[in-house]
Amino acid sequence: MHRAILILVLILPTAALGQRIGPISQDFGHGKANGSVTITNQQLTPLAVSLSSFQFVVKDGQKQTITTEPGVSVKLAQTSLKIPPKQSRILDAEVICPQGCNVEISAAMLSPGMRTPSGVQIRLILGSIFYVAPANESGKDRRKKVLIAGNVKP
Amino acid sequence: MKKLVSVFAMLAILFFVAAIPAQAQINSAVATVPLQLSVPEFLSISILSGSPQVFPSGGGNANTPLVVSANWNFGQARHLSYLAYFTSSNGLSGTATGFPVPTGNFNLGSSAQNGQIGNGGPCGQSIQTINNSFPQMVTPPSAAGNQNVCPLIFDGAEPSGVGSVTSTLSLSVNLPANTPVDSYTGTLSLAASAL
């Protein structure tokens, strides 16, 4: 019992280093997405976040990153931000792809506390996905359709 | 006399109270409002251990045990990818060895046991299950500025609901004797996303 309490006490101060992202994915239709991603800093120190995006396809049961196709535009309201301790920030993002696309908004988080004296640092990366249907389709069940087409259980 | 008056007063009160017509209770129709509660889905990574201690020195070999946890709250089954990889931006001539897994506690369900590690990735390792330990020897590039990537890909899991996976990562850095400590830089990245 005492050992369990001791372990809990040791873990609790550091468990707050976790970072969180949501929603996990969103469906959009008609070749355009106006969405937002919420990033939460659960630690007790400010968090620097670097944001990027990449396009991917789901093929043969795997997610495969591809170079951005012509006609695909991704606009992030910010590409870097600093989140105060125990707070969240909402990032707006716009994706335009008339032919339909899958875009992951990737948030790379570097915590100042997670760097060793020798220079090794820890980087946490979390992604939020925008599934965008072509211009002539609605976004209903877009994720499901993409996963089924990619041989992934939806 | 006073007693008689008080008795009459009480009788009068009872008379008036009894004279008040009884009102029928009217019940309104029961209104029902659908209550919708949605818990937003999220995915998070937590470092459960403290700052890793890596002290590579000339000819040294340092290990970095790091306990990390990926946590999720999914409203539906999702295809989860969880990666850990080490990158080095300077041209070390030594080797870095990553020992990502052994797994701690999994509550992913049986379908999650078919994760794979670096399917033909930069480390050239073959697909293995997540339950295997897989020492990976990585030779950093000789040219400065290149990345030395050795991924752990925990992929193919399809968890739903609330869950977590805790892993102990151990990064072993082995440097040649003539490499000064201050020339070493590297990043251990932990990445998670779900389809």
Short mmCIF file of C-alpha atoms in Angstrom, two decimals:
data_model
loop_
_atom_site.label_atom_id
_atom_site.label_comp_id
_atom_site.label_asym_id
_atom_site.label_seq_id
_atom_site.Cartn_x
_atom_site.Cartn_y
_atom_site.Cartn_z
CA MET A 1 0.00 0.00 0.00
CA HIS A 2 2.74 2.44 0.97
CA ARG A 3 4.64 1.50 -2.13
CA ALA A 4 1.59 2.18 -4.30
CA ILE A 5 1.15 5.59 -2.71
CA LEU A 6 4.80 6.37 -3.21
CA ILE A 7 4.61 5.41 -6.88
CA LEU A 8 1.51 7.54 -7.29
CA VAL A 9 3.19 10.51 -5.67
CA LEU A 10 6.18 10.10 -7.94
CA ILE A 11 4.07 9.81 -11.05
CA LEU A 12 1.59 12.57 -10.44
CA PRO A 13 3.90 15.56 -10.83
CA THR A 14 5.22 14.30 -14.14
CA ALA A 15 2.04 12.82 -15.55
CA ALA A 16 0.90 16.35 -16.30
CA LEU A 17 3.39 16.49 -19.15
CA GLY A 18 0.82 15.05 -21.50
CA GLN A 19 -0.50 17.01 -24.41
CA ARG A 20 -3.86 16.58 -26.01
CA ILE A 21 -5.48 17.22 -29.38
CA GLY A 22 -9.07 17.01 -30.53
CA PRO A 23 -11.14 16.34 -32.47
CA ILE A 24 -9.46 13.30 -33.91
CA SER A 25 -11.10 13.73 -37.30
CA GLN A 26 -13.77 15.75 -39.03
CA ASP A 27 -15.79 15.17 -42.18
CA PHE A 28 -16.34 17.94 -44.69
CA GLY A 29 -18.08 18.05 -48.03
CA HIS A 30 -18.11 19.96 -51.31
CA GLY A 31 -14.36 20.22 -51.64
CA LYS A 32 -13.88 22.65 -48.81
CA ALA A 33 -13.28 22.46 -45.09
CA ASN A 34 -13.44 25.16 -42.49
CA GLY A 35 -12.59 23.51 -39.24
CA SER A 36 -10.71 23.97 -36.04
CA VAL A 37 -8.42 21.92 -33.87
CA THR A 38 -8.12 22.24 -30.11
CA ILE A 39 -4.73 21.73 -28.54
CA THR A 40 -4.48 21.47 -24.78
CA ASN A 41 -1.40 22.04 -22.71
CA GLN A 42 -1.80 19.84 -19.67
CA GLN A 43 1.51 20.65 -18.12
CA LEU A 44 2.52 23.35 -15.69
CA THR A 45 4.87 25.20 -18.01
CA PRO A 46 4.21 27.05 -21.28
CA LEU A 47 4.20 24.90 -24.36
CA ALA A 48 5.58 25.82 -27.76
CA VAL A 49 3.61 24.26 -30.58
CA SER A 50 4.64 24.07 -34.20
CA LEU A 51 1.87 23.33 -36.67
CA SER A 52 2.08 21.83 -40.10
CA SER A 53 -0.10 19.87 -42.44
CA PHE A 54 0.32 17.07 -44.89
CA GLN A 55 -1.85 15.19 -47.30
CA PHE A 56 -2.24 11.45 -47.13
CA VAL A 57 -4.10 8.61 -48.72
CA VAL A 58 -5.32 5.38 -47.20
CA LYS A 59 -4.18 2.50 -49.31
CA ASP A 60 -3.80 -1.20 -48.70
CA GLY A 61 -4.72 -0.77 -45.08
CA GLN A 62 -2.12 1.88 -44.37
CA LYS A 63 -1.92 5.62 -44.19
CA GLN A 64 0.55 6.87 -46.75
CA THR A 65 1.79 10.41 -46.78
CA ILE A 66 1.92 11.97 -50.21
CA THR A 67 3.14 15.25 -51.62
CA THR A 68 0.43 17.85 -51.78
CA GLU A 69 -1.55 17.42 -54.97
CA PRO A 70 -2.15 20.30 -57.39
CA GLY A 71 -5.24 22.26 -56.48
CA VAL A 72 -5.04 21.37 -52.81
CA SER A 73 -4.70 24.33 -50.50
CA VAL A 74 -4.27 24.22 -46.74
CA LYS A 75 -4.33 27.41 -44.73
CA LEU A 76 -3.54 27.39 -41.05
CA ALA A 77 -4.43 30.42 -38.97
CA GLN A 78 -1.10 30.01 -37.23
CA THR A 79 1.94 27.87 -37.78
CA SER A 80 3.30 28.30 -34.30
CA LEU A 81 1.85 29.28 -31.00
CA LYS A 82 2.59 29.22 -27.32
CA ILE A 83 0.03 27.79 -24.96
CA PRO A 84 0.08 28.86 -21.30
CA PRO A 85 -0.03 26.18 -18.63
CA LYS A 86 -3.26 24.24 -18.27
CA GLN A 87 -4.93 26.05 -21.15
CA SER A 88 -6.22 25.23 -24.59
CA ARG A 89 -5.95 27.01 -27.88
CA ILE A 90 -8.17 26.60 -30.90
CA LEU A 91 -6.50 26.64 -34.28
CA ASP A 92 -8.59 27.40 -37.33
CA ALA A 93 -7.74 25.67 -40.55
CA GLU A 94 -9.11 25.87 -44.08
CA VAL A 95 -8.64 23.15 -46.64
CA ILE A 96 -9.66 23.47 -50.27
CA CYS A 97 -9.49 20.48 -52.56
CA PRO A 98 -12.20 20.27 -55.25
CA GLN A 99 -11.29 16.66 -55.99
CA GLY A 100 -11.45 15.63 -52.35
CA CYS A 101 -8.53 14.97 -50.04
CA ASN A 102 -7.39 13.81 -46.61
CA VAL A 103 -5.29 16.29 -44.67
CA GLU A 104 -3.72 15.83 -41.28
CA ILE A 105 -3.04 18.88 -39.15
CA SER A 106 0.04 17.96 -37.19
CA ALA A 107 0.98 19.66 -33.94
CA ALA A 108 4.56 19.15 -32.80
CA MET A 109 5.11 20.15 -29.22
CA LEU A 110 8.43 20.82 -27.63
CA SER A 111 8.48 21.09 -23.93
CA PRO A 112 11.35 22.98 -22.33
CA GLY A 113 11.39 20.51 -19.50
CA MET A 114 11.94 17.61 -21.79
CA ARG A 115 15.48 18.25 -22.81
CA THR A 116 18.46 16.54 -21.41
CA PRO A 117 21.67 18.31 -20.48
CA SER A 118 23.31 16.64 -23.43
CA GLY A 119 20.85 17.99 -25.93
CA VAL A 120 18.41 15.19 -26.47
CA GLN A 121 14.93 16.57 -26.45
CA ILE A 122 11.52 15.01 -26.47
CA ARG A 123 9.01 16.03 -29.08
CA LEU A 124 5.36 15.08 -28.92
CA ILE A 125 3.40 15.02 -32.16
CA LEU A 126 -0.36 14.67 -32.39
CA GLY A 127 -2.56 14.81 -35.45
CA SER A 128 -6.09 15.84 -36.30
CA ILE A 129 -7.53 14.77 -39.64
CA PHE A 130 -9.78 16.57 -42.09
CA TYR A 131 -11.61 14.27 -44.49
CA VAL A 132 -12.84 16.39 -47.37
CA ALA A 133 -15.22 15.04 -49.99
CA PRO A 134 -15.12 16.17 -53.64
CA ALA A 135 -17.04 19.25 -54.72
CA ASN A 136 -20.02 17.26 -55.91
CA GLU A 137 -20.43 15.22 -52.73
CA SER A 138 -21.56 15.89 -49.23
CA GLY A 139 -19.31 15.14 -46.31
CA LYS A 140 -21.59 12.56 -44.78
CA ASP A 141 -19.62 9.48 -43.75
CA ARG A 142 -16.61 10.72 -45.65
CA ARG A 143 -14.20 9.08 -43.22
CA LYS A 144 -16.00 5.80 -43.50
CA LYS A 145 -15.85 5.88 -47.28
CA VAL A 146 -12.14 6.69 -47.29
CA LEU A 147 -11.30 3.88 -44.90
CA ILE A 148 -13.40 1.32 -46.73
CA ALA A 149 -11.77 2.30 -50.02
CA GLY A 150 -8.37 1.97 -48.35
CA ASN A 151 -9.13 -1.48 -47.00
CA VAL A 152 -9.21 -0.28 -43.41
CA LYS A 153 -11.94 -1.23 -41.03
CA PRO A 154 -13.98 1.96 -40.53
CA MET B 1 -67.85 34.88 28.00
CA LYS B 2 -64.39 35.10 26.42
CA LYS B 3 -64.34 31.36 26.05
CA LEU B 4 -67.66 31.43 24.26
CA VAL B 5 -66.44 34.13 21.87
CA SER B 6 -63.30 32.17 21.04
CA VAL B 7 -65.35 29.06 20.37
CA PHE B 8 -67.62 31.02 17.99
CA ALA B 9 -64.57 32.49 16.30
CA MET B 10 -63.10 29.06 15.70
CA LEU B 11 -66.40 27.81 14.37
CA ALA B 12 -66.61 30.80 12.06
CA ILE B 13 -63.11 30.10 10.73
CA LEU B 14 -63.97 26.47 10.13
CA PHE B 15 -67.17 27.54 8.36
CA PHE B 16 -65.36 29.87 6.00
CA VAL B 17 -62.60 27.37 5.30
CA ALA B 18 -65.14 24.69 4.57
CA ALA B 19 -67.01 27.10 2.33
CA ILE B 20 -64.01 27.55 0.03
CA PRO B 21 -64.71 25.44 -3.01
CA ALA B 22 -62.23 22.71 -3.64
CA GLN B 23 -60.21 23.23 -6.82
CA ALA B 24 -59.42 20.35 -9.03
CA GLN B 25 -55.69 19.82 -9.55
CA ILE B 26 -54.68 20.44 -13.09
CA ASN B 27 -51.61 18.63 -14.27
CA SER B 28 -49.77 20.02 -17.20
CA ALA B 29 -48.63 17.76 -19.94
CA VAL B 30 -45.20 16.31 -19.35
CA ALA B 31 -42.69 18.06 -21.54
CA THR B 32 -39.71 16.04 -22.61
CA VAL B 33 -36.55 17.58 -23.89
CA PRO B 34 -34.01 15.31 -25.49
CA LEU B 35 -30.73 15.60 -23.64
CA GLN B 36 -27.72 15.34 -25.85
CA LEU B 37 -24.33 14.84 -24.36
CA SER B 38 -21.29 14.41 -26.47
CA VAL B 39 -17.84 13.93 -25.11
CA PRO B 40 -15.31 15.28 -27.56
CA GLU B 41 -12.87 12.74 -28.82
CA PHE B 42 -9.25 13.31 -28.00
CA LEU B 43 -5.84 11.76 -28.30
CA SER B 44 -2.97 12.54 -26.00
CA ILE B 45 0.54 11.51 -25.17
CA SER B 46 1.92 11.68 -21.67
CA ILE B 47 5.43 11.32 -20.36
CA LEU B 48 5.10 9.33 -17.20
CA SER B 49 8.72 9.34 -16.22
CA GLY B 50 10.77 12.42 -15.60
CA SER B 51 13.16 13.99 -18.00
CA PRO B 52 15.24 11.31 -19.61
CA GLN B 53 18.83 11.32 -18.68
CA VAL B 54 21.17 10.82 -21.56
CA PHE B 55 24.80 11.52 -21.00
CA PRO B 56 26.63 10.33 -24.03
CA SER B 57 30.32 10.84 -23.64
CA GLY B 58 33.37 9.88 -25.55
CA GLY B 59 33.23 6.16 -26.04
CA GLY B 60 30.26 5.98 -23.76
CA ASN B 61 27.04 4.12 -24.00
CA ALA B 62 24.06 5.70 -22.32
CA ASN B 63 20.56 4.38 -21.95
CA THR B 64 17.45 6.44 -21.68
CA PRO B 65 14.52 4.68 -20.15
CA LEU B 66 11.42 6.69 -20.80
CA VAL B 67 7.92 5.68 -19.84
CA VAL B 68 5.34 7.16 -22.16
CA SER B 69 1.64 6.69 -22.44
CA ALA B 70 -0.76 7.33 -25.28
CA ASN B 71 -4.32 7.93 -24.13
CA TRP B 72 -7.46 8.24 -26.16
CA ASN B 73 -11.16 8.70 -25.96
CA PHE B 74 -12.72 7.57 -29.20
CA GLY B 75 -16.38 7.60 -30.02
CA GLN B 76 -15.84 4.86 -32.55
CA ALA B 77 -13.24 2.30 -33.49
CA ARG B 78 -10.25 4.01 -34.98
CA HIS B 79 -7.10 2.90 -36.68
CA LEU B 80 -4.37 4.08 -34.33
CA SER B 81 -0.81 4.82 -35.30
CA TYR B 82 1.75 5.39 -32.63
CA LEU B 83 5.35 6.03 -33.47
CA ALA B 84 8.54 6.64 -31.60
CA TYR B 85 11.67 7.53 -33.43
CA PHE B 86 14.99 9.07 -32.82
CA THR B 87 16.61 11.63 -35.07
CA SER B 88 20.07 13.01 -35.00
CA SER B 89 20.89 16.10 -36.95
CA ASN B 90 24.63 15.98 -36.78
CA GLY B 91 26.88 13.57 -38.49
CA LEU B 92 27.81 11.14 -35.81
CA SER B 93 29.91 8.24 -36.75
CA GLY B 94 28.78 6.15 -33.88
CA THR B 95 25.62 4.15 -33.52
CA ALA B 96 22.34 4.74 -31.83
CA THR B 97 20.29 1.83 -30.77
CA GLY B 98 16.62 2.08 -30.13
CA PHE B 99 14.75 -0.43 -28.09
CA PRO B 100 11.24 0.86 -28.27
CA VAL B 101 8.67 -1.54 -26.91
CA PRO B 102 8.55 -3.84 -24.41
CA THR B 103 4.94 -3.23 -23.73
CA GLY B 104 3.61 -2.45 -20.35
CA ASN B 105 -0.11 -2.82 -20.09
CA PHE B 106 -2.26 -3.08 -23.14
CA ASN B 107 -5.95 -2.74 -23.05
CA LEU B 108 -6.46 -2.54 -26.75
CA GLY B 109 -8.14 -5.83 -27.25
CA SER B 110 -7.09 -8.76 -29.35
CA SER B 111 -7.29 -6.91 -32.64
CA ALA B 112 -4.51 -4.64 -31.49
CA GLN B 113 -1.92 -7.32 -31.20
CA ASN B 114 -0.93 -7.13 -34.82
CA GLY B 115 1.00 -3.92 -34.71
CA GLN B 116 4.03 -3.62 -36.87
CA ILE B 117 7.32 -1.94 -36.70
CA GLY B 118 8.73 -0.02 -39.57
CA ASN B 119 7.41 -1.77 -42.61
CA GLY B 120 10.45 -1.35 -44.78
CA GLY B 121 11.30 1.92 -43.11
CA PRO B 122 14.67 3.57 -42.85
CA CYS B 123 15.85 1.04 -40.32
CA GLY B 124 15.03 -1.76 -42.68
CA GLN B 125 13.44 -3.87 -40.03
CA SER B 126 10.80 -6.38 -40.83
CA ILE B 127 7.29 -6.45 -39.57
CA GLN B 128 7.08 -7.72 -36.05
CA THR B 129 4.39 -7.87 -33.52
CA ILE B 130 4.34 -5.30 -30.82
CA ASN B 131 4.91 -7.92 -28.20
CA ASN B 132 8.38 -8.68 -29.42
CA SER B 133 11.40 -6.82 -28.34
CA PHE B 134 13.26 -5.58 -31.33
CA PRO B 135 16.71 -4.20 -30.91
CA GLN B 136 17.43 -1.89 -33.78
CA MET B 137 20.91 -0.94 -34.68
CA VAL B 138 21.14 2.34 -36.46
CA THR B 139 24.20 3.86 -37.94
CA PRO B 140 23.92 7.61 -38.08
CA PRO B 141 24.75 9.12 -41.42
CA SER B 142 28.28 10.23 -41.97
CA ALA B 143 27.26 13.51 -43.56
CA ALA B 144 26.15 16.22 -41.21
CA GLY B 145 22.58 17.41 -41.48
CA ASN B 146 21.00 14.12 -42.29
CA GLN B 147 18.44 12.50 -40.17
CA ASN B 148 18.86 9.23 -38.48
CA VAL B 149 15.43 7.77 -38.15
CA CYS B 150 14.51 4.58 -36.45
CA PRO B 151 10.79 4.25 -36.07
CA LEU B 152 8.63 2.21 -33.88
CA ILE B 153 5.32 1.99 -35.63
CA PHE B 154 2.53 0.69 -33.56
CA ASP B 155 -0.09 0.49 -36.20
CA GLY B 156 -3.15 -1.50 -37.06
CA ALA B 157 -4.77 -1.24 -33.68
CA GLU B 158 -8.41 -0.37 -33.79
CA PRO B 159 -9.39 0.65 -30.30
CA SER B 160 -12.57 2.43 -29.41
CA GLY B 161 -13.79 4.13 -26.28
CA VAL B 162 -11.41 5.15 -23.56
CA GLY B 163 -8.06 3.45 -23.50
CA SER B 164 -4.36 3.81 -23.15
CA VAL B 165 -1.12 2.08 -23.88
CA THR B 166 1.98 2.53 -21.80
CA SER B 167 5.38 1.78 -23.25
CA THR B 168 8.87 1.94 -21.93
CA LEU B 169 11.24 3.31 -24.48
CA SER B 170 14.93 2.95 -24.11
CA LEU B 171 17.29 4.91 -26.27
CA SER B 172 20.84 3.75 -26.22
CA VAL B 173 23.42 6.06 -27.65
CA ASN B 174 26.84 4.75 -28.33
CA LEU B 175 29.39 7.26 -29.42
CA PRO B 176 32.94 6.87 -30.56
CA ALA B 177 35.68 7.81 -28.18
CA ASN B 178 36.61 10.99 -29.92
CA THR B 179 33.14 12.55 -30.07
CA PRO B 180 32.89 15.48 -27.70
CA VAL B 181 29.79 15.57 -25.60
CA ASP B 182 28.71 19.00 -26.72
CA SER B 183 28.62 18.02 -30.38
CA TYR B 184 25.76 15.67 -29.86
CA THR B 185 22.17 16.66 -30.56
CA GLY B 186 19.14 14.55 -31.14
CA THR B 187 15.42 14.37 -30.70
CA LEU B 188 13.27 11.54 -29.53
CA SER B 189 9.87 12.01 -31.14
CA LEU B 190 6.63 10.43 -30.07
CA ALA B 191 3.82 10.73 -32.55
CA ALA B 192 0.25 9.53 -32.49
CA SER B 193 -2.67 9.90 -34.85
CA ALA B 194 -5.81 7.96 -35.59
CA LEU B 195 -7.70 7.48 -38.82
#
